[in-house]
């Protein structure tokens, strides 16, 4: 096959053309499981090509000596991995292809061999051999030049992701589980790292840690590392970001590992950057428990259930501040806010330089859940601990499999003084450029538009598209408003019939029912005060007959009397209990959300009393954390700060447009009629 040139998409399509040889022998859902590991194999092979013979010579020279070969072979290879096999894809031969390929894979260093184990590559090789296609596929890939000097890391990362998108589409899986569009990656990386430009410029060779808990193929990690590597054009030794990542899916984890195996640090070429790329569920099996990082990046899956992690997450929630999920738990239907808390817990401590993080989320974490809910308590924790620096509202139609609204959160525990206790909201929903459709992705954030967003972020000012707000602006206290119960007891036959259907009455013995019936009948026809029920019942049980029948006047029975004979009367006096306290009408109870920065009594007097003069506050309805009146809630509503009223169109304009459409329809009908 000829070498290819062009964009990452066309290069990926070229590689994918190997699928043409697979039709008929394999299901289309299996194509990705074959093509992706062969692409990785060829990439690793190309990287090692120039040192292949030297590695084999070193191996043969020292293999019988009692020394550790691994460091020697890595140094000889120039990478933190190597292969000592005499074979390559182009020299496997057509007669013993499978045996030779298995030998080739087996003689990779452990860290590279693990990549193919995650793909269960051995089974793939067997199936290809049975179909008579193994040699053909090996020969096809041997003709593709994926040398790092020809295909840089960033382009190779794009190729992987284009292939995974094709793979995901074939098996009907959401591409958003695997990758983040490049324009969003670039924007998030710049927002994360640009504020530390001065630090990077003043500190050549500075080493910082980088973490992505949902690393996928490593796009975020690669882009951030490339970002700081650019400082090498100004200084001899560029800053270094040491990557750490965790990925749930074995295949995408393997791709990320392969990418990091080939990356080399100028200051430490032999360092294995893949060793900190771990596999497993971040929520229930944190591979970096107790560790913190200077920078974090993440695009967790939108709207994914976390029921498989539920037991572990709930256990950690019970640990309170000792765990990642102490503030609260969201609904099981969406785990986005668990990743938000997780990333916040991974920020490096301020005494060690502090941490910053960027995470892409859907709109629900901004507002779902009312005061006291797990979601609101998570927002409360982040805002009251001053960890939210900015939130950027992104345009719709940016992702490959969804067109929902998305938001980019910037977290930081090292805010500059002018940003302390403030959150910047940036409305970038109008900053997009149309592109040819790629699934649901119809728009990108162009380089100029990214710069515009970065400039607004850096300025930290309030204008049409940016708001600098006190974090308490997003808070409120939910108060409980009560109204007095106004009720009379009308003792009539209808009420007596209702009483006999009450559960408290049905549970009585026939003798007890007869006792109460005889006691109530003399009262029929009267209209009495609310408190009559309790007084009547307690007096009735003092008789000898009541004691003999073991009749009781408990709260349940008294409530049944009120329910049967009670009639609400707006003109009646408020009902009070035996202590003189007003009894609230449960049907009239209501709630109000009072802005956090506003006085509750002033709000109550202005917004409630004019409409309900007899209303009063439930003083027992307090916040569990601060003990003050009203339960605290937080929500971040972009529309509240950026909504612009659009007046409705004038009626005569609408009418004119309708007449024009009617005329066009009539013209079309006339044409049809004359044919």
XYZ file of C-alpha atoms in Angstrom:
675
model
C 0.000 0.000 0.000
C 1.258 3.471 -0.792
C 2.162 5.914 1.945
C -0.517 8.459 2.697
C -0.539 12.201 3.224
C -3.238 14.675 4.186
C -5.419 15.406 7.169
C -5.835 13.072 10.108
C -9.296 12.192 8.840
C -8.039 11.147 5.402
C -5.151 9.250 6.974
C -7.566 7.400 9.224
C -9.763 6.612 6.228
C -6.711 5.217 4.455
C -5.994 2.911 7.381
C -9.653 1.973 7.567
C -9.583 0.786 3.972
C -8.088 -2.412 5.330
C -11.678 -3.173 6.251
C -12.274 -3.871 2.569
C -10.235 -7.050 2.987
C -12.296 -8.066 6.030
C -15.757 -7.958 4.454
C -17.424 -11.342 4.298
C -15.163 -13.003 6.837
C -15.817 -10.679 9.786
C -18.784 -8.758 11.091
C -18.495 -5.009 10.585
C -18.648 -4.599 14.369
C -15.316 -6.453 14.604
C -13.414 -4.241 12.158
C -12.285 -1.711 14.748
C -10.982 -4.433 17.055
C -8.677 -5.534 14.225
C -7.657 -2.234 12.670
C -6.954 -0.255 15.837
C -4.398 -2.662 17.409
C -2.646 -3.091 14.057
C -2.412 0.703 13.788
C -0.873 0.840 17.250
C 1.526 -1.968 16.388
C 2.678 -0.181 13.263
C 3.105 3.091 15.187
C 5.306 1.406 17.799
C 7.236 -0.410 15.094
C 7.944 2.798 13.182
C 9.144 4.521 16.350
C 11.634 1.698 17.053
C 12.769 1.246 13.461
C 15.987 3.263 13.643
C 17.277 1.459 16.757
C 15.914 -2.019 16.049
C 19.248 -3.607 15.144
C 21.105 -1.878 17.965
C 18.572 -3.201 20.498
C 18.936 -6.751 19.189
C 22.719 -6.491 19.337
C 22.577 -5.243 22.942
C 20.195 -8.018 23.842
C 22.395 -10.711 22.335
C 25.461 -9.205 23.984
C 24.070 -9.058 27.539
C 21.314 -11.694 27.646
C 23.522 -14.299 29.308
C 25.055 -11.874 31.810
C 23.627 -11.521 35.281
C 22.558 -7.915 34.808
C 19.197 -6.208 34.404
C 18.592 -5.871 30.700
C 15.590 -3.560 30.811
C 17.434 -0.243 31.475
C 20.066 -1.057 28.857
C 17.549 -1.909 26.155
C 15.409 1.149 26.881
C 18.415 3.419 26.630
C 19.467 1.744 23.379
C 15.959 2.034 21.913
C 15.700 5.698 22.864
C 12.213 5.003 24.207
C 10.858 3.546 27.450
C 9.898 0.396 25.500
C 11.647 -1.921 23.050
C 11.342 -5.126 21.048
C 14.011 -7.828 20.726
C 12.328 -9.891 18.001
C 13.987 -10.417 14.638
C 10.613 -9.843 12.984
C 8.653 -6.823 11.811
C 5.325 -6.613 9.991
C 7.167 -6.659 6.686
C 9.279 -9.760 7.490
C 6.740 -12.129 9.049
C 6.535 -14.267 5.919
C 3.476 -15.822 4.346
C 3.833 -19.395 5.616
C 4.290 -19.053 9.384
C 2.763 -15.629 9.789
C 0.828 -16.337 12.951
C 3.692 -17.983 14.830
C 6.108 -15.246 13.805
C 3.645 -12.462 14.728
C 3.024 -14.039 18.135
C 6.793 -14.169 18.667
C 7.063 -10.533 17.588
C 4.401 -9.392 20.063
C 5.781 -11.544 22.894
C 9.216 -9.938 22.628
C 7.997 -6.395 23.242
C 8.825 -5.005 26.663
C 6.110 -5.611 29.259
C 4.648 -2.101 29.064
C 4.098 -2.339 25.289
C 2.938 -5.946 25.300
C 0.182 -5.034 27.754
C -1.396 -2.854 25.055
C -2.145 -5.857 22.880
C -3.378 -7.895 25.822
C -6.064 -5.256 26.438
C -7.247 -5.737 22.857
C -7.136 -9.535 23.264
C -4.961 -9.399 20.180
C -4.044 -13.075 20.343
C -7.636 -14.066 19.584
C -7.751 -11.590 16.704
C -4.619 -13.116 15.177
C -6.107 -16.604 15.361
C -9.333 -15.477 13.682
C -7.436 -13.673 10.919
C -5.351 -16.785 10.259
C -8.440 -18.979 10.015
C -9.921 -16.544 7.507
C -6.693 -16.595 5.473
C -6.267 -12.832 5.933
C -3.475 -12.504 8.495
C -0.617 -12.109 6.029
C -2.612 -9.656 3.879
C -3.430 -7.377 6.832
C 0.159 -7.490 8.110
C 1.451 -6.590 4.652
C -1.054 -3.746 4.327
C 0.010 -2.146 7.585
C 3.699 -2.683 6.866
C 3.315 -0.213 4.003
C 1.984 2.617 6.184
C 4.588 5.081 7.455
C 3.615 6.148 10.965
C 7.060 7.256 12.076
C 6.878 10.064 14.689
C 8.925 12.331 12.418
C 6.338 11.856 9.658
C 3.183 11.771 11.778
C 3.579 13.951 14.905
C 1.951 13.013 18.207
C -0.904 15.477 17.793
C -1.758 14.156 14.313
C -1.463 10.563 15.490
C -3.829 11.305 18.352
C -6.329 12.661 15.827
C -5.949 9.503 13.722
C -6.654 7.280 16.722
C -9.739 9.264 17.560
C -11.075 9.248 14.008
C -10.638 5.482 13.954
C -12.360 5.121 17.316
C -15.225 7.266 16.090
C -15.642 4.881 13.163
C -15.324 1.924 15.521
C -17.846 3.448 17.937
C -20.285 4.186 15.120
C -20.121 0.575 13.912
C -21.015 -0.862 17.315
C -23.565 1.881 18.037
C -21.646 3.381 20.939
C -21.514 7.108 21.650
C -18.340 8.729 20.393
C -18.555 11.159 23.299
C -17.467 8.256 25.504
C -14.124 8.203 23.710
C -13.105 11.664 22.582
C -13.423 15.404 22.898
C -13.412 17.562 19.740
C -10.060 19.208 19.139
C -11.399 22.755 19.287
C -12.795 22.111 22.762
C -9.549 20.447 23.838
C -7.540 23.483 22.699
C -9.898 25.914 24.448
C -9.942 24.009 27.734
C -6.156 23.581 27.702
C -5.549 27.281 27.054
C -8.001 28.382 29.757
C -6.275 26.016 32.172
C -2.657 26.871 31.425
C -2.562 30.442 30.101
C -2.899 32.025 33.563
C 0.430 30.387 34.467
C 2.280 31.782 31.446
C 4.490 33.933 33.650
C 5.331 30.941 35.848
C 6.370 28.871 32.823
C 8.440 31.673 31.330
C 10.241 32.375 34.582
C 10.894 28.721 35.401
C 12.638 26.811 32.580
C 12.499 23.082 33.267
C 9.681 23.506 35.790
C 8.019 20.149 36.536
C 4.299 20.009 37.191
C 1.783 17.153 37.356
C -1.154 16.769 34.967
C -4.210 14.539 35.493
C -7.220 13.413 33.484
C -9.599 11.024 35.310
C -11.430 10.205 32.049
C -8.440 10.310 29.736
C -9.812 8.340 26.770
C -7.139 8.278 24.087
C -5.144 11.001 25.862
C -6.202 14.019 23.793
C -6.315 16.388 26.745
C -3.000 15.120 28.114
C -1.264 15.398 24.746
C -2.544 18.902 24.069
C -1.537 20.214 27.494
C 1.940 18.719 27.177
C 2.345 20.246 23.725
C 1.169 23.601 25.092
C 3.992 23.884 27.628
C 6.526 22.297 25.254
C 6.121 25.375 23.041
C 8.023 27.347 25.676
C 11.079 25.446 24.503
C 11.371 27.836 21.572
C 12.215 30.586 24.040
C 14.135 28.640 26.653
C 16.557 25.786 26.333
C 14.582 23.511 28.657
C 10.789 23.826 28.404
C 8.517 23.220 31.390
C 7.376 19.639 31.860
C 3.920 18.290 32.584
C 4.082 14.721 33.857
C 0.880 12.995 32.674
C -1.428 10.896 34.837
C -4.693 9.444 33.609
C -7.339 6.815 34.164
C -9.685 5.299 31.607
C -12.516 2.810 31.994
C -12.551 1.254 28.505
C -9.611 -1.151 27.902
C -9.280 -0.338 24.183
C -9.082 3.423 24.627
C -6.790 2.967 27.609
C -4.469 0.947 25.378
C -4.430 3.738 22.785
C -3.499 6.292 25.438
C -0.740 4.058 26.777
C 0.686 3.647 23.263
C 0.682 7.398 22.722
C 2.495 8.046 25.993
C 5.041 5.298 25.333
C 6.249 7.157 22.271
C 6.346 10.612 23.883
C 9.721 11.661 25.213
C 10.673 14.432 27.583
C 13.569 16.534 26.420
C 14.874 16.751 29.972
C 14.401 13.020 30.689
C 14.203 11.005 27.411
C 14.114 7.609 29.111
C 11.149 8.378 31.331
C 8.153 6.091 30.770
C 5.193 8.461 30.553
C 2.791 5.556 30.125
C 3.252 4.097 33.590
C 0.816 6.575 35.124
C -1.976 5.777 32.645
C -4.218 3.430 34.612
C -7.278 1.378 33.698
C -10.480 1.081 35.730
C -13.463 3.034 36.989
C -12.381 6.359 38.440
C -15.469 6.579 40.647
C -15.257 3.207 42.369
C -11.579 2.346 41.883
C -9.495 5.513 42.052
C -6.033 4.461 40.885
C -4.539 7.667 42.317
C -6.176 7.627 45.744
C -4.645 10.242 48.027
C -2.684 11.925 45.221
C -3.070 15.531 44.080
C -2.070 17.302 40.882
C -1.167 20.792 39.698
C -3.456 20.595 36.663
C -6.551 18.588 35.834
C -8.553 18.145 32.626
C -11.645 16.048 32.042
C -14.604 15.467 29.762
C -16.678 12.868 31.628
C -19.515 11.132 29.759
C -22.721 13.173 29.686
C -25.738 11.790 31.538
C -24.220 8.397 32.356
C -25.651 6.360 35.226
C -23.306 5.447 38.069
C -25.284 2.513 39.428
C -22.359 0.110 38.881
C -20.232 2.307 41.166
C -23.059 2.974 43.639
C -21.904 0.803 46.549
C -18.338 2.148 46.524
C -19.422 5.761 46.032
C -21.924 5.621 48.895
C -19.303 4.116 51.202
C -16.928 6.958 50.414
C -19.699 9.539 50.827
C -20.161 8.351 54.421
C -16.515 9.243 55.102
C -17.448 12.921 54.826
C -14.485 15.233 54.296
C -12.131 12.251 54.371
C -13.533 11.082 51.014
C -14.077 12.607 47.595
C -17.861 12.674 47.768
C -18.504 14.169 51.188
C -20.611 17.190 50.115
C -23.439 15.116 48.617
C -24.490 12.635 45.962
C -26.344 13.363 42.722
C -29.108 11.173 41.335
C -27.911 7.783 40.074
C -29.070 8.729 36.569
C -26.192 11.197 36.042
C -22.672 10.908 37.444
C -21.292 14.183 36.030
C -21.154 15.879 39.428
C -19.247 12.942 40.928
C -16.451 13.651 38.457
C -16.686 17.345 39.329
C -16.157 16.562 43.027
C -13.468 14.028 42.196
C -11.488 16.554 40.167
C -11.843 19.194 42.889
C -10.457 16.705 45.423
C -7.388 16.180 43.230
C -6.252 19.830 43.184
C -2.743 20.205 44.566
C -2.672 21.934 47.954
C -1.908 25.694 47.891
C 1.214 25.160 50.007
C 2.553 22.959 47.171
C 1.754 25.415 44.401
C -1.994 24.929 44.259
C -4.069 23.332 41.530
C -6.273 24.288 38.607
C -8.658 22.128 36.596
C -10.956 22.369 33.576
C -13.920 20.041 33.092
C -16.562 19.879 30.345
C -20.096 19.246 31.619
C -23.667 19.376 30.391
C -26.033 22.021 31.721
C -27.637 19.922 34.460
C -24.842 20.350 37.073
C -25.567 24.091 37.035
C -29.089 23.882 38.370
C -30.450 20.365 38.976
C -31.686 19.604 42.484
C -33.275 22.044 44.936
C -32.024 23.342 48.278
C -30.687 20.540 50.443
C -30.379 18.070 47.550
C -27.105 16.312 46.797
C -26.571 18.372 43.649
C -27.166 21.694 45.425
C -24.881 20.692 48.287
C -22.114 19.856 45.805
C -22.431 23.321 44.234
C -22.533 24.814 47.714
C -19.310 23.103 48.719
C -17.472 24.213 45.575
C -18.703 27.802 45.757
C -18.351 28.353 49.500
C -14.828 26.900 49.383
C -14.086 29.360 46.542
C -13.033 26.659 44.060
C -15.058 27.816 41.030
C -13.116 30.419 39.073
C -15.090 30.571 35.832
C -17.781 28.816 33.808
C -17.947 29.199 30.027
C -21.220 28.531 28.212
C -20.225 26.893 24.921
C -22.139 26.874 21.630
C -24.405 23.922 20.861
C -23.586 21.401 18.108
C -19.912 21.109 19.098
C -19.868 17.386 19.872
C -20.095 14.422 17.518
C -23.058 12.591 19.006
C -25.018 15.267 20.871
C -26.107 18.832 20.262
C -26.902 19.684 23.884
C -25.650 22.820 25.630
C -22.263 22.286 27.287
C -20.259 24.266 29.808
C -16.579 24.460 30.640
C -15.873 24.824 34.372
C -12.544 26.189 35.596
C -11.673 25.166 39.152
C -8.840 26.669 41.169
C -7.639 26.806 44.753
C -5.065 29.492 43.976
C -7.194 32.357 42.703
C -5.525 35.762 42.363
C -6.704 38.328 44.870
C -9.068 40.101 42.458
C -10.932 36.845 41.783
C -11.352 35.632 45.366
C -14.961 34.876 46.311
C -16.018 35.603 42.736
C -17.083 33.509 39.766
C -16.751 34.655 36.164
C -19.514 33.625 33.790
C -18.671 33.835 30.089
C -21.408 33.546 27.494
C -19.629 32.131 24.438
C -22.733 30.563 22.900
C -22.556 32.882 19.886
C -18.841 32.345 19.237
C -18.823 29.564 16.656
C -18.066 28.844 13.020
C -20.059 26.494 10.810
C -18.392 23.369 9.412
C -19.464 20.422 7.309
C -21.505 18.107 9.509
C -19.611 15.391 11.392
C -22.488 13.600 13.087
C -24.073 16.231 15.320
C -20.962 18.381 15.178
C -21.891 21.283 12.921
C -19.795 23.980 14.553
C -16.311 24.660 15.856
C -14.747 27.323 18.016
C -12.213 28.828 15.616
C -8.753 30.044 16.617
C -9.915 33.675 16.586
C -12.990 32.851 18.645
C -10.875 30.895 21.119
C -8.631 33.939 21.477
C -11.687 36.123 22.081
C -12.828 33.826 24.903
C -9.333 33.750 26.395
C -9.146 37.552 26.301
C -12.481 37.872 28.124
C -11.300 35.368 30.698
C -7.991 37.135 31.228
C -9.647 40.549 31.549
C -12.038 39.330 34.234
C -14.445 42.194 33.626
C -18.208 42.609 33.467
C -19.625 43.367 30.030
C -22.161 41.980 27.551
C -20.563 38.501 27.398
C -18.800 38.325 30.749
C -19.994 38.742 34.342
C -17.835 38.837 37.467
C -20.151 37.839 40.309
C -19.967 37.336 44.056
C -20.450 33.584 44.520
C -23.305 34.289 46.953
C -25.253 35.688 43.998
C -25.993 32.061 43.071
C -27.271 31.202 46.553
C -30.686 31.371 48.138
C -32.485 30.355 51.298
C -35.591 28.277 50.880
C -38.090 29.360 53.519
C -41.309 27.629 54.507
C -44.356 29.884 54.588
C -47.282 28.782 56.758
C -50.919 29.888 56.862
C -53.211 29.343 59.860
C -55.792 26.619 59.783
C -59.312 28.080 59.804
C -61.835 25.335 60.447
C -65.184 24.540 62.089
C -66.503 21.106 63.012
C -69.958 20.477 61.550
C -71.498 17.416 63.201
C -73.952 16.025 60.676
C -74.958 12.670 59.211
C -72.589 13.048 56.267
C -69.702 13.549 58.654
C -70.785 10.533 60.670
C -70.777 8.442 57.502
C -67.270 9.667 56.680
C -66.094 8.799 60.175
C -67.182 5.188 59.746
C -64.916 4.871 56.691
C -61.856 6.222 58.505
C -59.105 3.648 59.152
C -59.007 4.544 62.869
C -62.725 3.678 63.137
C -62.476 0.421 61.189
C -59.805 -0.867 63.585
C -62.144 -0.515 66.585
C -64.065 -3.489 67.941
C -67.860 -3.525 67.366
C -68.409 -2.714 71.058
C -66.029 0.267 70.907
C -67.697 1.509 67.724
C -71.086 1.336 69.448
C -69.683 3.259 72.426
C -68.451 6.120 70.245
C -71.624 6.166 68.154
C -73.732 6.608 71.253
C -71.408 9.360 72.516
C -71.452 11.328 69.251
C -75.163 11.120 68.348
C -76.290 13.716 70.935
C -73.909 16.231 69.293
C -75.312 15.806 65.760
C -76.630 19.046 64.302
C -74.149 21.288 66.112
C -71.325 23.422 64.685
C -68.421 23.408 67.097
C -64.906 24.778 67.427
C -61.876 22.818 66.162
C -60.689 21.916 69.666
C -63.975 20.199 70.496
C -62.733 16.895 69.030
C -59.892 16.506 71.520
C -61.905 17.750 74.518
C -64.868 15.518 73.675
C -62.772 12.399 73.140
C -60.759 12.753 76.334
C -63.853 13.387 78.448
C -65.691 10.418 76.900
C -63.057 7.878 77.945
C -63.290 8.811 81.616
C -66.524 6.867 82.065
C -66.666 3.401 83.614
C -68.116 1.969 80.391
C -65.169 3.326 78.389
C -62.706 1.865 80.856
C -64.422 -1.517 80.699
C -64.262 -1.517 76.898
C -60.671 -0.225 76.966
C -61.636 2.680 74.749
C -58.758 5.074 73.956
C -58.746 8.631 72.665
C -55.395 8.603 70.912
C -54.155 11.160 68.406
C -55.133 8.969 65.459
C -58.770 8.799 66.526
C -58.944 12.539 67.256
C -57.525 13.227 63.809
C -60.218 10.967 62.335
C -62.918 13.044 64.073
C -61.463 16.260 62.640
C -61.168 14.731 59.178
C -64.763 13.512 59.213
C -66.476 16.602 60.616
C -64.054 19.392 59.697
C -65.042 22.114 57.234
C -62.551 24.846 56.347
C -63.917 28.348 56.718
C -61.827 31.323 55.538
C -63.825 33.555 57.862
C -63.190 31.441 60.953
C -60.641 32.391 63.570
C -57.235 30.694 63.309
C -57.132 27.378 65.113
C -54.770 27.151 68.075
C -53.575 24.122 70.002
C -53.846 23.601 73.738
C -50.704 25.703 74.246
C -52.103 28.613 72.290
C -49.899 28.076 69.221
C -51.439 28.604 65.798
C -52.104 25.347 63.963
C -50.888 25.592 60.336
C -53.028 24.526 57.408
C -50.926 21.892 55.639
C -52.778 22.499 52.379
C -51.718 26.151 52.358
C -48.035 25.623 53.200
C -45.711 27.064 50.559
C -42.051 27.736 49.933
C -40.140 30.791 48.756
C -36.533 31.076 47.567
C -35.001 34.202 49.072
C -31.784 35.476 47.419
C -28.886 34.693 49.726
C -27.773 38.304 49.992
C -31.265 39.590 50.843
C -32.793 39.923 54.318
C -35.460 37.247 54.793
C -37.820 39.427 56.811
C -37.637 42.237 54.257
C -38.322 39.798 51.421
C -41.202 38.240 53.351
C -42.792 41.622 54.018
C -42.453 42.676 50.378
C -43.238 39.495 48.458
C -45.535 37.450 50.712
C -47.541 39.506 53.197
C -49.247 41.730 50.575
C -50.761 38.569 49.079
C -51.326 36.600 52.305
C -51.558 38.919 55.346
C -51.995 36.007 57.772
C -48.889 34.156 56.568
C -46.001 33.497 58.930
C -42.598 31.808 58.756
C -41.892 28.290 59.949
C -39.062 29.068 62.361
C -38.174 25.372 62.651
C -37.341 25.122 58.945
C -33.603 25.798 59.250
C -30.431 24.836 57.424
C -28.747 21.707 58.859
C -25.270 23.189 58.411
C -25.470 26.768 59.643
C -28.631 26.451 61.752
C -30.103 29.647 60.317
C -33.632 30.174 59.044
C -34.210 28.687 55.592
C -32.328 25.910 53.853
C -29.437 27.019 51.679
C -29.396 26.179 47.990
C -27.233 27.153 45.025
C -27.982 27.228 41.317
C -26.167 28.893 38.428
C -28.631 30.220 35.883
C -26.927 31.763 32.850
C -30.210 33.096 31.455
C -30.672 35.183 34.564
C -27.532 37.161 33.754
C -27.433 37.106 29.950
C -31.064 36.995 28.843
C -31.961 39.706 26.358
C -35.604 40.402 25.680
C -36.634 39.877 22.084
C -39.899 41.660 21.297
C -42.446 39.590 19.358
C -42.756 40.206 15.640
C -45.383 42.699 14.563
C -48.683 41.184 13.470
C -48.731 42.897 10.083
C -45.251 41.423 9.301
C -46.479 37.928 10.165
C -49.630 38.493 8.114
C -47.625 39.665 5.097
C -45.391 36.597 5.311
C -48.409 34.269 5.483
C -49.944 35.905 2.411
C -46.681 35.438 0.534
C -46.579 31.739 1.428
C -50.222 31.339 0.409
C -49.464 32.938 -2.948
C -46.528 30.580 -3.515
C -48.698 27.554 -2.675
C -51.438 28.769 -5.030
C -48.865 29.192 -7.806
C -47.538 25.660 -7.292
C -51.066 24.236 -7.324
C -51.798 26.090 -10.542
C -48.720 24.541 -12.173
C -49.820 21.062 -11.106
C -53.346 21.644 -12.421
C -52.089 22.644 -15.899
C -49.858 19.589 -16.326
